[in-house]
PDB file of C-alpha atoms in Angstrom:
ATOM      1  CA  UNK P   1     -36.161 133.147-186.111  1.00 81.00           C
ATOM      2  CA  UNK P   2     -38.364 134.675-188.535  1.00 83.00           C
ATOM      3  CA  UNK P   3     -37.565 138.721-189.493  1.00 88.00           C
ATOM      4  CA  UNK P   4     -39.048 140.571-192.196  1.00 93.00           C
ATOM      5  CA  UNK P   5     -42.228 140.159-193.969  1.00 95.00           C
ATOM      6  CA  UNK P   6     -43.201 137.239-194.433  1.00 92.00           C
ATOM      7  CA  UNK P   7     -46.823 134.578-194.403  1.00 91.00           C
ATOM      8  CA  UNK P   8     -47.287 131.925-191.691  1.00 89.00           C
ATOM      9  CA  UNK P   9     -49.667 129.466-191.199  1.00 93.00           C
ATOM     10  CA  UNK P  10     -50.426 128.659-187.364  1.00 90.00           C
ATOM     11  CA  UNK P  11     -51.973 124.671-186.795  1.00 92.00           C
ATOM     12  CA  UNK P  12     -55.724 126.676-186.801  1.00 90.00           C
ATOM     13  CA  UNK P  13     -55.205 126.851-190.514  1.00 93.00           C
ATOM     14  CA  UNK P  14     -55.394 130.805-189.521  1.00 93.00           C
ATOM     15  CA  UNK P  15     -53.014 132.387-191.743  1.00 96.00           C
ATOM     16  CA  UNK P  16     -50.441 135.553-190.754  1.00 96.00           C
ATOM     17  CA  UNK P  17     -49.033 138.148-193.495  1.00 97.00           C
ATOM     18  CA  UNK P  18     -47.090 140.585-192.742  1.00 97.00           C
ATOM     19  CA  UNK P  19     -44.055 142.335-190.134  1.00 97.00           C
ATOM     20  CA  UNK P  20     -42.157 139.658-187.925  1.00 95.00           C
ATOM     21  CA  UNK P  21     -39.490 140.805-185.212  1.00 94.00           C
ATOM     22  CA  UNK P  22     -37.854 138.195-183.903  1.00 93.00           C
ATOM     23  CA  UNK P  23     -40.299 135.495-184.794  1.00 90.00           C
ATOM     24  CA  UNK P  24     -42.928 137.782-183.808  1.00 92.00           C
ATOM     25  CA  UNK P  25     -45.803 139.545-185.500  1.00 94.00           C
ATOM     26  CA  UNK P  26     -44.547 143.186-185.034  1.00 95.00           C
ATOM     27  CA  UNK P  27     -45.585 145.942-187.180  1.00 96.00           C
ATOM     28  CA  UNK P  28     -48.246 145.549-190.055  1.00 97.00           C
ATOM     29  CA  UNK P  29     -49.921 142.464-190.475  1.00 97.00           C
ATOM     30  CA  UNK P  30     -53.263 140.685-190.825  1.00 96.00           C
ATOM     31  CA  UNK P  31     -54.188 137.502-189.261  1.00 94.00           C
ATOM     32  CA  UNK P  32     -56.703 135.840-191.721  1.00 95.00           C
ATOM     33  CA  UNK P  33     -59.264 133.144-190.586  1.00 92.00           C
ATOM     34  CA  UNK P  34     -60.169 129.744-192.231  1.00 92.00           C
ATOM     35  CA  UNK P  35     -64.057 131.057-191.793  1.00 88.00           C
ATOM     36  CA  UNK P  36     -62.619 133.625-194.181  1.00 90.00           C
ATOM     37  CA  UNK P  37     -62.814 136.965-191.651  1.00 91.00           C
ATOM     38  CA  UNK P  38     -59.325 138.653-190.828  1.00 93.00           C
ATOM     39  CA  UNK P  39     -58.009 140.618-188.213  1.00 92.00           C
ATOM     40  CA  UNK P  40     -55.749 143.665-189.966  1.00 94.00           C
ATOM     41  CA  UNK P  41     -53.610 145.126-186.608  1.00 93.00           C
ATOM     42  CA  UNK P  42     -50.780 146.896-185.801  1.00 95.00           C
ATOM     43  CA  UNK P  43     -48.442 144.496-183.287  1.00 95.00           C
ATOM     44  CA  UNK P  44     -45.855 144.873-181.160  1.00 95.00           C
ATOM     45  CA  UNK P  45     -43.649 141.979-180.239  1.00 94.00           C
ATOM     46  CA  UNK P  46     -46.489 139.735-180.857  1.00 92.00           C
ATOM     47  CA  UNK P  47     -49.855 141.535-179.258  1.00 91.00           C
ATOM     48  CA  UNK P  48     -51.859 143.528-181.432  1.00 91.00           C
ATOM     49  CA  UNK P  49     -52.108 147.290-180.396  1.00 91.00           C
ATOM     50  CA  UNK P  50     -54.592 148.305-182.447  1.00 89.00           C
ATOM     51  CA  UNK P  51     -56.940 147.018-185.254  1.00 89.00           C
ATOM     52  CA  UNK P  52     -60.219 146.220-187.182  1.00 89.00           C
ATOM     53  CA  UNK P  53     -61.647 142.952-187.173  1.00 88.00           C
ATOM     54  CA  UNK P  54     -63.963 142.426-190.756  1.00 89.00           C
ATOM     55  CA  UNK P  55     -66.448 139.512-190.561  1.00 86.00           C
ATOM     56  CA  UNK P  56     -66.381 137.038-193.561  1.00 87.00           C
ATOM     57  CA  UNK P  57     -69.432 138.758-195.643  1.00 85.00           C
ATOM     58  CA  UNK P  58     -67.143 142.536-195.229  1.00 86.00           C
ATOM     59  CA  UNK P  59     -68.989 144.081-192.354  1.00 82.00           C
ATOM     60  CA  UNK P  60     -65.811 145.611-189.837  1.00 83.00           C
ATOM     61  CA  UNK P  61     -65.978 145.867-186.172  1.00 76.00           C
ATOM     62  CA  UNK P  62     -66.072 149.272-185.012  1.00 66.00           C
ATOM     63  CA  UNK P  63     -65.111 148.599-180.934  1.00 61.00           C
ATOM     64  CA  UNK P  64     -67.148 152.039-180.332  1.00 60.00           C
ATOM     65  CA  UNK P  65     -70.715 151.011-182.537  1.00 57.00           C
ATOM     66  CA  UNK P  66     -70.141 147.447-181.458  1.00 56.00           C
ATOM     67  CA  UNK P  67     -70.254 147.984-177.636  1.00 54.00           C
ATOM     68  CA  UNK P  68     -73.922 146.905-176.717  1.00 55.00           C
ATOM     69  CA  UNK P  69     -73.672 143.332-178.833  1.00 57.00           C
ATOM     70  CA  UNK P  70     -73.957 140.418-177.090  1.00 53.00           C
ATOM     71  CA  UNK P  71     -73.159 136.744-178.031  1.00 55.00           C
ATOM     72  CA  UNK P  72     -71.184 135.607-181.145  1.00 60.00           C
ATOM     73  CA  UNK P  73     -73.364 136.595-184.006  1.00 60.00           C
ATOM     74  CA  UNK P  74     -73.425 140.268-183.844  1.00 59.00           C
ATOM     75  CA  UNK P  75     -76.928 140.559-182.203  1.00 61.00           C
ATOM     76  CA  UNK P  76     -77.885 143.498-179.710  1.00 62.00           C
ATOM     77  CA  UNK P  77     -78.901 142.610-176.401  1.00 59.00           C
ATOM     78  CA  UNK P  78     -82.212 143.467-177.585  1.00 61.00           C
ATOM     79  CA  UNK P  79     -82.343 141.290-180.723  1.00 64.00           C
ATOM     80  CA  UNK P  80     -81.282 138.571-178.602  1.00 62.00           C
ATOM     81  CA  UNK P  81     -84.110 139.184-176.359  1.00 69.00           C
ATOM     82  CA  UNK P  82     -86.646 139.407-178.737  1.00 71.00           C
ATOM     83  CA  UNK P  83     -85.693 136.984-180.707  1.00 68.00           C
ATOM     84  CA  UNK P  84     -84.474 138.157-184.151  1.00 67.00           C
ATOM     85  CA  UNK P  85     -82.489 135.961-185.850  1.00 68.00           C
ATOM     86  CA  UNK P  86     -78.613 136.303-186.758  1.00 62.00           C
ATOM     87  CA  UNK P  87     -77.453 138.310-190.366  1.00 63.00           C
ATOM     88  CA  UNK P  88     -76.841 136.198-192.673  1.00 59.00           C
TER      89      UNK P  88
END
């Protein structure tokens, strides 16, 4: 089993760097996405338990000022509604 840090790439083509436990992502470590966004968490024993998520272009997730989006593109309800277009 995998201990220390170390990379790994899962069959996604999602890539992990960082803390592994037991073959598990525990402690520091970033997942990082083929689309080229990355999840940078703190895990224990393979869930994260806390984290920021940054998009591909550098804009982060902020759980709190994210809470009224809707959909996958980062839209308020109310840009959904009235029919604004995605960033980017």
């Amino acid at each position: 089993r995998m201990e220390g840090y170390g990379y790994y790439t899962l069959p996604t083509g999602t890539e992990y760097r960082g803390s592994l436990w037991d073959g598990m992502f525990h402690g520091k470590g970033e997942l990082m996405l083929p689309a080229g966004g990355g999840y940078r968490a703190l895990w224990d024993r393979g869930l994260a338990t806390e984290g920021k998520y940054t998009f591909a272009d550098g804009l982060q997730y902020d759980e709190e000022k994210w809470r009224y989006c809707d959909g996958y593109d980062r839209r308020f309800y109310t840009e959904i509604c009235s029919g604004f277009k995605p960033p980017g």
